[in-house]
Every structure is written in C-alpha cells, then in structure tokens.
Coordinates of C-alpha atoms and ligand atoms in Angstrom, one line a residue:
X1 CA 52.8 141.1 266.4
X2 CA 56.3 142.2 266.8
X3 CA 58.4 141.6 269.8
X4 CA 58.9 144.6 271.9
X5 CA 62.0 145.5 273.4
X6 CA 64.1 147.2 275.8
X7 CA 65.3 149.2 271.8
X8 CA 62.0 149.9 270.8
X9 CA 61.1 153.0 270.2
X10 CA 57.4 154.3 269.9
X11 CA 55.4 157.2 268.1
X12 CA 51.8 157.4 267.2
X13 CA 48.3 159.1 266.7
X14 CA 46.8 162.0 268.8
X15 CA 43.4 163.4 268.5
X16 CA 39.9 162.8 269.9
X17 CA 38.6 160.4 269.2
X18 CA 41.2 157.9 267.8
X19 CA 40.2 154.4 268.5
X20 CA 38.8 153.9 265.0
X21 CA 41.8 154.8 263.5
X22 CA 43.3 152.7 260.8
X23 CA 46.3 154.5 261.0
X24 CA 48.2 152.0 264.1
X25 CA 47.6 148.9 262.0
X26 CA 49.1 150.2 258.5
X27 CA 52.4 151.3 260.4
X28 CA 52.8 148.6 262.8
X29 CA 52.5 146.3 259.7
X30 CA 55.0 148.4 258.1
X31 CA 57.6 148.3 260.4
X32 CA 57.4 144.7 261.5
X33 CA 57.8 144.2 257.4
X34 CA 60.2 146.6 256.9
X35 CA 62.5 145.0 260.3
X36 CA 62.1 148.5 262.3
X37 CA 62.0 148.2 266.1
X38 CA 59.4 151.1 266.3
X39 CA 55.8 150.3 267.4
X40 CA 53.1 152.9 266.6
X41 CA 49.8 153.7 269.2
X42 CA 47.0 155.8 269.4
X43 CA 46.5 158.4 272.1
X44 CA 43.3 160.1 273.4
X45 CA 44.2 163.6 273.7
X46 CA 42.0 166.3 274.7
X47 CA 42.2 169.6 273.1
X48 CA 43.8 171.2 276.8
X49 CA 46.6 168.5 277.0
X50 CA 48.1 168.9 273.2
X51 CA 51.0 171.4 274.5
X52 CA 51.8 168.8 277.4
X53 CA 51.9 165.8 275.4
X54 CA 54.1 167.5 273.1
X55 CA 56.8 167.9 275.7
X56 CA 56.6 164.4 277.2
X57 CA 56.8 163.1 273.5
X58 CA 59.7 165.4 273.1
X59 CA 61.5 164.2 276.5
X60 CA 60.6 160.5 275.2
X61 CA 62.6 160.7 272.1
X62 CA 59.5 159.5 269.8
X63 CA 60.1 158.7 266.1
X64 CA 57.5 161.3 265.5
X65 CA 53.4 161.1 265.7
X66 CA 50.5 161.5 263.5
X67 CA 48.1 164.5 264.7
X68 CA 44.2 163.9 263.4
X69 CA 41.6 166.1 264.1
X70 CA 40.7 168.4 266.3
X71 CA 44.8 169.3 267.2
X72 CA 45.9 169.8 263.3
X73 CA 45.9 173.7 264.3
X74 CA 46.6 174.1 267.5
X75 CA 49.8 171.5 267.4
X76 CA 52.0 173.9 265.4
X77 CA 52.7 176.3 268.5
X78 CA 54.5 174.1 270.0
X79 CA 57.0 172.1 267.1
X80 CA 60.2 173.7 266.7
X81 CA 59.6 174.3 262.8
X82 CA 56.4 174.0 260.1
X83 CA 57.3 173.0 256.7
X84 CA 56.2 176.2 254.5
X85 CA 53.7 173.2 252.4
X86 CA 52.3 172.9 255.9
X87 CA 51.9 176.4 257.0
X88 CA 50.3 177.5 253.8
X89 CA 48.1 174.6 254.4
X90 CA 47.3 175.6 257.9
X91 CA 47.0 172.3 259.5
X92 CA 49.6 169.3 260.6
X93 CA 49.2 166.0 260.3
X94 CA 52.5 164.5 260.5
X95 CA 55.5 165.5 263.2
X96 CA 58.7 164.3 262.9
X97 CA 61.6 164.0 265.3
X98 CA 65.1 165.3 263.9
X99 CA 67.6 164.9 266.4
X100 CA 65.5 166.6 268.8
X101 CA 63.9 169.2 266.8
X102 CA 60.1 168.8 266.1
X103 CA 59.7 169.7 262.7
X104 CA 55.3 169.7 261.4
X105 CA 54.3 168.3 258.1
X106 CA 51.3 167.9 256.1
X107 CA 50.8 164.9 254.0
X108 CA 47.4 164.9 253.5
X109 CA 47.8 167.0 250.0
X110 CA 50.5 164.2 248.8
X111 CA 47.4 161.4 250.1
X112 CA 45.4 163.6 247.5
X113 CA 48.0 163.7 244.8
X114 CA 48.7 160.6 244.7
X115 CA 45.2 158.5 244.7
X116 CA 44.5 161.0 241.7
X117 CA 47.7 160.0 240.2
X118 CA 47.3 156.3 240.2
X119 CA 43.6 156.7 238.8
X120 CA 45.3 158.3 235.7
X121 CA 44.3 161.7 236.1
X122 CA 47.7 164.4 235.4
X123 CA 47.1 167.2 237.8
X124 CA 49.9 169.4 236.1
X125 CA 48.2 171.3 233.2
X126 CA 44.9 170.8 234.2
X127 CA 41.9 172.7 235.7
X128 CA 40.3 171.5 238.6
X129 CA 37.2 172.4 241.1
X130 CA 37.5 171.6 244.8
X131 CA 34.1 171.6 247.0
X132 CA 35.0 173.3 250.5
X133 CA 37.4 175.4 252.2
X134 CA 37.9 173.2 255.1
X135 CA 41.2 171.1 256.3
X136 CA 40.6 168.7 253.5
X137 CA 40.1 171.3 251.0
X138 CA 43.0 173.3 251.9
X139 CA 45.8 170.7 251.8
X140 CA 44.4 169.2 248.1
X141 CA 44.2 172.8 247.0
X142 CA 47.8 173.7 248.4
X143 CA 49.2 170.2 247.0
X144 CA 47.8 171.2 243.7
X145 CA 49.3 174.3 243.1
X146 CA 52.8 173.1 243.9
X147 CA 51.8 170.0 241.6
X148 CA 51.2 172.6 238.6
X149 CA 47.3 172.8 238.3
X150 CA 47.0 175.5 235.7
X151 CA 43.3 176.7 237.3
X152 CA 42.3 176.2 240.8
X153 CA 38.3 176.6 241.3
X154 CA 37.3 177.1 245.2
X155 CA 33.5 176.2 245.7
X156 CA 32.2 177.0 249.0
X157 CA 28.8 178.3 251.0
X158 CA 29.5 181.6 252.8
X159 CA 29.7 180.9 255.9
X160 CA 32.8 179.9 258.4
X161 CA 35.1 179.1 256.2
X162 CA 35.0 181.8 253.5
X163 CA 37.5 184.4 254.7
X164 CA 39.9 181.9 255.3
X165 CA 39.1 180.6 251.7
X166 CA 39.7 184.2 250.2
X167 CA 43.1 183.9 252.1
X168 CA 43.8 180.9 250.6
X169 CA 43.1 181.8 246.8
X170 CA 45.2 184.7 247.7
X171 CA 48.2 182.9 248.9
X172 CA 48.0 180.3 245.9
X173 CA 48.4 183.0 243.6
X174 CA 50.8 184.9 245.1
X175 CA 53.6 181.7 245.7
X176 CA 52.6 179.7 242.4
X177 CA 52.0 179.9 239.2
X178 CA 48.1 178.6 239.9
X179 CA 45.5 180.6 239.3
X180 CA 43.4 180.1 242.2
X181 CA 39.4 181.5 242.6
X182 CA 36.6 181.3 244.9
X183 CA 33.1 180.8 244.3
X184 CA 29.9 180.5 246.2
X185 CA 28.5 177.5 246.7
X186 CA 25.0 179.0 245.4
X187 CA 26.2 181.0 242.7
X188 CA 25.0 178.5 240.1
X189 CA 25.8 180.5 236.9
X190 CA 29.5 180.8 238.1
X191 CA 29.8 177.1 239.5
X192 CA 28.5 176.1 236.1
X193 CA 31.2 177.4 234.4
X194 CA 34.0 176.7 237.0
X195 CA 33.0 173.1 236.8
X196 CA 32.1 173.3 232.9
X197 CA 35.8 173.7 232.3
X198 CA 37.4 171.9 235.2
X199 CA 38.3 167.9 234.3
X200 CA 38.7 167.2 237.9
X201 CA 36.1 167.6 240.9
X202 CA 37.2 166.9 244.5
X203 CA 34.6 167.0 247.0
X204 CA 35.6 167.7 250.7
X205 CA 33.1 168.4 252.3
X206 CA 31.4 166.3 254.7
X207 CA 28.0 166.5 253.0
X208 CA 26.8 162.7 252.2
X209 CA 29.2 161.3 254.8
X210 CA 27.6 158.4 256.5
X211 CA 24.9 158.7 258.8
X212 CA 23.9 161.3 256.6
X213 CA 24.3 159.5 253.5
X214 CA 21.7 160.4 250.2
X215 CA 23.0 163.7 250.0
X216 CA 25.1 165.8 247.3
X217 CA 26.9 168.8 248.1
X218 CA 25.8 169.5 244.4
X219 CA 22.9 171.8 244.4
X220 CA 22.2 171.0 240.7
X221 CA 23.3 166.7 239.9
X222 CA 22.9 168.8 235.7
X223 CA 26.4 170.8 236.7
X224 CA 27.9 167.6 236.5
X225 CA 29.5 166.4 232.6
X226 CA 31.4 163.0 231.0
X227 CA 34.9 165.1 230.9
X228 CA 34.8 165.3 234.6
X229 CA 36.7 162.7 236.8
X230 CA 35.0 163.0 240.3
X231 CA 36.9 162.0 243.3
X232 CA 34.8 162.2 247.3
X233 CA 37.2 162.4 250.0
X234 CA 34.3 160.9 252.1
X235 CA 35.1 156.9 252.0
X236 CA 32.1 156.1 254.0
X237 CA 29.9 155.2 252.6
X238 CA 31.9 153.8 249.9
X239 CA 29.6 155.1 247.6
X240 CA 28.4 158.6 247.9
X241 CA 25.4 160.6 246.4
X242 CA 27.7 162.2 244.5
X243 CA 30.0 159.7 242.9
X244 CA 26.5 158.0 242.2
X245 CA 25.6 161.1 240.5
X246 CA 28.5 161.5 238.7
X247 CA 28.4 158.2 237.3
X248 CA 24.9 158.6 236.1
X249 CA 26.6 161.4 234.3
X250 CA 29.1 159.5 232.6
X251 CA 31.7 160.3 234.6
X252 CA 35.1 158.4 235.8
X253 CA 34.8 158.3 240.1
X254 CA 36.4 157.1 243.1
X255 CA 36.4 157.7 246.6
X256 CA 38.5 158.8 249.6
X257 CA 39.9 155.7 250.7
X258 CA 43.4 155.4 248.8
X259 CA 44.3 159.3 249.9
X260 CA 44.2 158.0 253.5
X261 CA 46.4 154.7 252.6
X262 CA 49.3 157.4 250.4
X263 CA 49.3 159.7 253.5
X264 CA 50.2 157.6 255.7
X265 CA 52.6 156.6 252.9
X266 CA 54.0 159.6 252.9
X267 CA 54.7 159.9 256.7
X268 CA 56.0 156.6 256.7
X269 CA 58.4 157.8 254.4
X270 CA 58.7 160.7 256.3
X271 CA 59.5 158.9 259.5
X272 CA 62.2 156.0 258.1
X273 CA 63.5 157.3 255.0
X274 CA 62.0 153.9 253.7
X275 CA 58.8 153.3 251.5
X276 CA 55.8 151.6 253.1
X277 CA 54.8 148.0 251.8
X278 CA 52.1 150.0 250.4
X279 CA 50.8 146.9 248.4
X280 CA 50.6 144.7 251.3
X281 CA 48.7 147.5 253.8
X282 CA 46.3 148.3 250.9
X283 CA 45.4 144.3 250.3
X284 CA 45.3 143.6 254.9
X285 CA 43.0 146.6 255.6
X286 CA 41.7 148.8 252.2
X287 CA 40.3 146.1 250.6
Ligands
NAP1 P1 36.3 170.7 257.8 O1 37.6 171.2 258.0 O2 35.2 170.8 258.8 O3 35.7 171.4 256.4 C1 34.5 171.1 255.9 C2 34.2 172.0 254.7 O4 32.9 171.6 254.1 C3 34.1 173.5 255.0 O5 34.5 174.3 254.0 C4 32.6 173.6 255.3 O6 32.2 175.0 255.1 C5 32.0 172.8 254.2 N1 30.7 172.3 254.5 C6 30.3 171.6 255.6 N2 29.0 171.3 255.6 C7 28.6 171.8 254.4 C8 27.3 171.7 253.8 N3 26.2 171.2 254.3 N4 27.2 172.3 252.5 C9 28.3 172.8 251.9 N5 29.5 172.9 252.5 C10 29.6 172.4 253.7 O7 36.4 169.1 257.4 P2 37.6 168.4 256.7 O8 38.5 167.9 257.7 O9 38.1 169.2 255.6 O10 36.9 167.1 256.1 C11 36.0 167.2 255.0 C12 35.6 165.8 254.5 O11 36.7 165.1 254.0 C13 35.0 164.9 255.7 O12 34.0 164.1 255.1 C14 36.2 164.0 256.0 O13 35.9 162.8 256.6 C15 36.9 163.9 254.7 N6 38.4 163.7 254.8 C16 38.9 162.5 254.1 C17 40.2 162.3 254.2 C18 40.8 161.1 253.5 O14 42.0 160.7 253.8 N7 40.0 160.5 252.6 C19 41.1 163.2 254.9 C20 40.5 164.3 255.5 C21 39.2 164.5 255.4 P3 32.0 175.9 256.4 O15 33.3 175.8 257.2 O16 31.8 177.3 255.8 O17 30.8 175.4 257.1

C-alpha cells in the first residue's frame, strides 16, 4: 500500500452501490506502479447528493472520478463540458479535472473496442449486431461508428428503451459514415438476417446475468452461425447461456471482463497522460 501524504491527491468511484467495485484496486495498483502520489476510493452516493458531491470534489481539487451506475446521466448537468463521444453516448463514466474545469468522458465504448481488438476481430469494415439499447449498448454502438463499422444492427424488445434507440440509429447515421438500424427483438425474420450477415454479436443486455443465469437473450439459439464472433458484456457468470450457445454453434466467444480492465485503461490514461500497467492489473485481479 502506498504511503499517503500531506501531496497526495485523491479521486475515485461514485454510484450506489460501489463496494464491489474492482475499479479502486486496478488504479491504486497503477499509481503506486507508475510512482503517482494519487490514491483512488469509492464513494456511496445517493442519486439526491450527485450535484453536491460534484462541487466538494470540485473545491477539493480531485484528479477526476469514475461515475458507475445509477449517476452516468444525471452527472453531466453539472461538469463544465461533455466530450461530443460522450454526449452522443448519453452517459459518463469518466470526469476529469483540467485546471479546474470538469470536463465528462465515456470510456466504456474504447473498453468495448479494445477487448474486441485484442481477440482479433477488425471492427472497421465490418458488420456487426448489438443486443440492447441500454447504457452498454449505446457506448459500444457509438464507439463503433467512430471506429468505422460499415453496418450497425440494433436488436432490442419494444419497450423502455426503443425511442431512445430510434434516436440513436438516427444520430449514428447522421455524424458517421455507419449505417446504423433497429430491429425488434421479436421480429425473427429480420433478426435472422441482421445477424446472418453481421460477423460480430455483442450482447448487452442483462439477460443470463448471474442470479439469473441459464438464459439467452436469443429467442431462437438456430440465429446463431460459425462466421459469428460472439462477445457478452455480462462477465458473471463467466460463462453465459449465450456464449455456451454460440459455441455449440461453432462460434469464436468471450465475455465481458477485459472491456471493464481497457476502460479503466482508458481513464487512467485519461487521468495521467500515462498508460496503465495493464499487464500487471489484468494477471492481480482478472485472472
Ligand atoms: P441498461 O442500461 O439497463 O440496458 C439494458 C438493455 O437490455 C436495455 O436495452 C433493455 O431493454 C434490455 N433488456 C433488459 N432486459 C431484457 C430482456 N429480458 N430481454 C431483452 N432485452 C432486455 O443496462 P447496461 O448498463 O447497458 O448493462 C447491460 C449489461 O451489460 C449488464 O449485464 C451489465 O452488467 C453489462 N455491462 C458490462 C460492462 C463491462 O465492462 N463488461 C459495462 C457495462 C455494462 P429495455 O430498456 O427496453 O427494457
């Protein structure tokens, strides 16, 4: 454990809850390896009290702070400036302190990106299906088009989430050269060929999260085919319904776990202008 000073500065996590976070123990690592006097801690914050602690962070000069769920939304009102990745995304996960000014980030797409990128897969070019609409779905999808998917396939049920979904697709085709679609979770003729032609299929949904494991957000496991990679952001359990599925199917899969280790990456990046000992965090607490 590093020494802590009368220098040190500190940042951290808010949400509710946050105690199972991984998130202080990959960045307190990091800076003690990396020689940075900051120390990183997770605060209970309820939804009423984000504004507040937002000023007293301000006043205490913190490095910046992760934001988990449910303040991703609400936190932007009071930053001093969204990163237009971020805003399109709707949600931020990462704050950082310039000089004073509050500026919100999202690296939750990059977390995406880049466990897809070191499994291989070359998201420019390609076609691609995500399952859900939700604050998962939404930062992969966004990350995607500015990563130069060619075709962007939307699945989701109508319910909550589809009008901000059709906003979404919208966006994405408007500001990239993605063309982005949406399609109803039960529309099976169309989800067949959405996913028929995609090579990559990103599930973020909740649906066979643990406890609930033993379920697919699949209606039909037969949609499924060998040229499809299949990636759950759901990393517990470590094996999903789906990815077991998808296997059965031939397919290449992997779950969640490494998007969480590359966004914290990212916002460590984000933070000291340094990279994170990404090897060393993945081998002490993802393996
Ligand atoms: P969210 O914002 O609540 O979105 C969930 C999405 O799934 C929504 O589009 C929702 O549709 C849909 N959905 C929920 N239940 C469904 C069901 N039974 N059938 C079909 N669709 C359903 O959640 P999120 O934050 O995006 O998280 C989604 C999953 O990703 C969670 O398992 C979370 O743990 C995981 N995740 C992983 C990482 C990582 O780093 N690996 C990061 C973020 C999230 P409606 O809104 O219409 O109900």
């Amino acid at each position: 454990m590093q020494q802590i000073t009368g220098h040190t500065r500190f940042g951290g996590l808010i949400g509710s809850p946050v105690s199972h976070s991984i998130s202080p123990a990959m960045h307190n690592l990091s800076f003690e390896e990396r020689g940075i006097d900051w120390v990183y801690l997770a605060f209970d914050v309820p939804q009423d009290k984000v504004g507040e602690t937002v000023r007293v962070f301000r006043d205490l000069n913190v490095f910046g702070f992760n934001v988990t769920m449910p303040d991703k939304q609400r936190v932007m009102e009071y930053l001093d400036e969204v990163s237009e990745t971020a805003a399109m995304m709707g949600a931020v996960n990462t704050v950082v302190n310039h000089d004073g000014r509050l500026i919100g980030c999202n690296t939750d797409g990059y977390g995406f990106a880049q466990s897809v990128r070191e499994r291989g897969f070359e998201l420019a070019g390609s076609e691609i299906t995500i399952l859900g609409a939700g604050g998962a779905a939404r930062s992969a999808a966004v990350q995607a088009a500015v990563d130069g998917v060619k075709k962007l396939h939307i699945v989701n049920r109508k319910t909550r989430s589809w009008k901000g979904a059709e906003e979404l697709v919208g966006e994405i085709c408007r500001k990239s050269s993605c063309e982005a679609d949406l399609t109803d979770l039960e529309d099976i003729s169309v989800l067949a060929d959405k996913i028929g032609s995609s090579s990559l299929l990103f599930n973020a949904t909740p649906v066979g999260m643990s406890p609930n494991e033993g379920h697919s957000p699949l209606p039909d496991k037969k949609l499924l085919h060998s040229g499809l990679t299949v990636m759950d952001a759901i990393y517990n359990p470590r094996q999903t319904e789906l990815m077991k599925d998808a296997m059965e199917a031939g397919c290449s899969t992997f779950n969640g776990i490494y998007m969480l280790l590359w966004q914290g990456a990212e916002a460590f990046r984000l933070w000291t202008g340094q990279d994170m000992p990404v090897e060393l965090v993945r081998e002490r607490y993802f393996s």
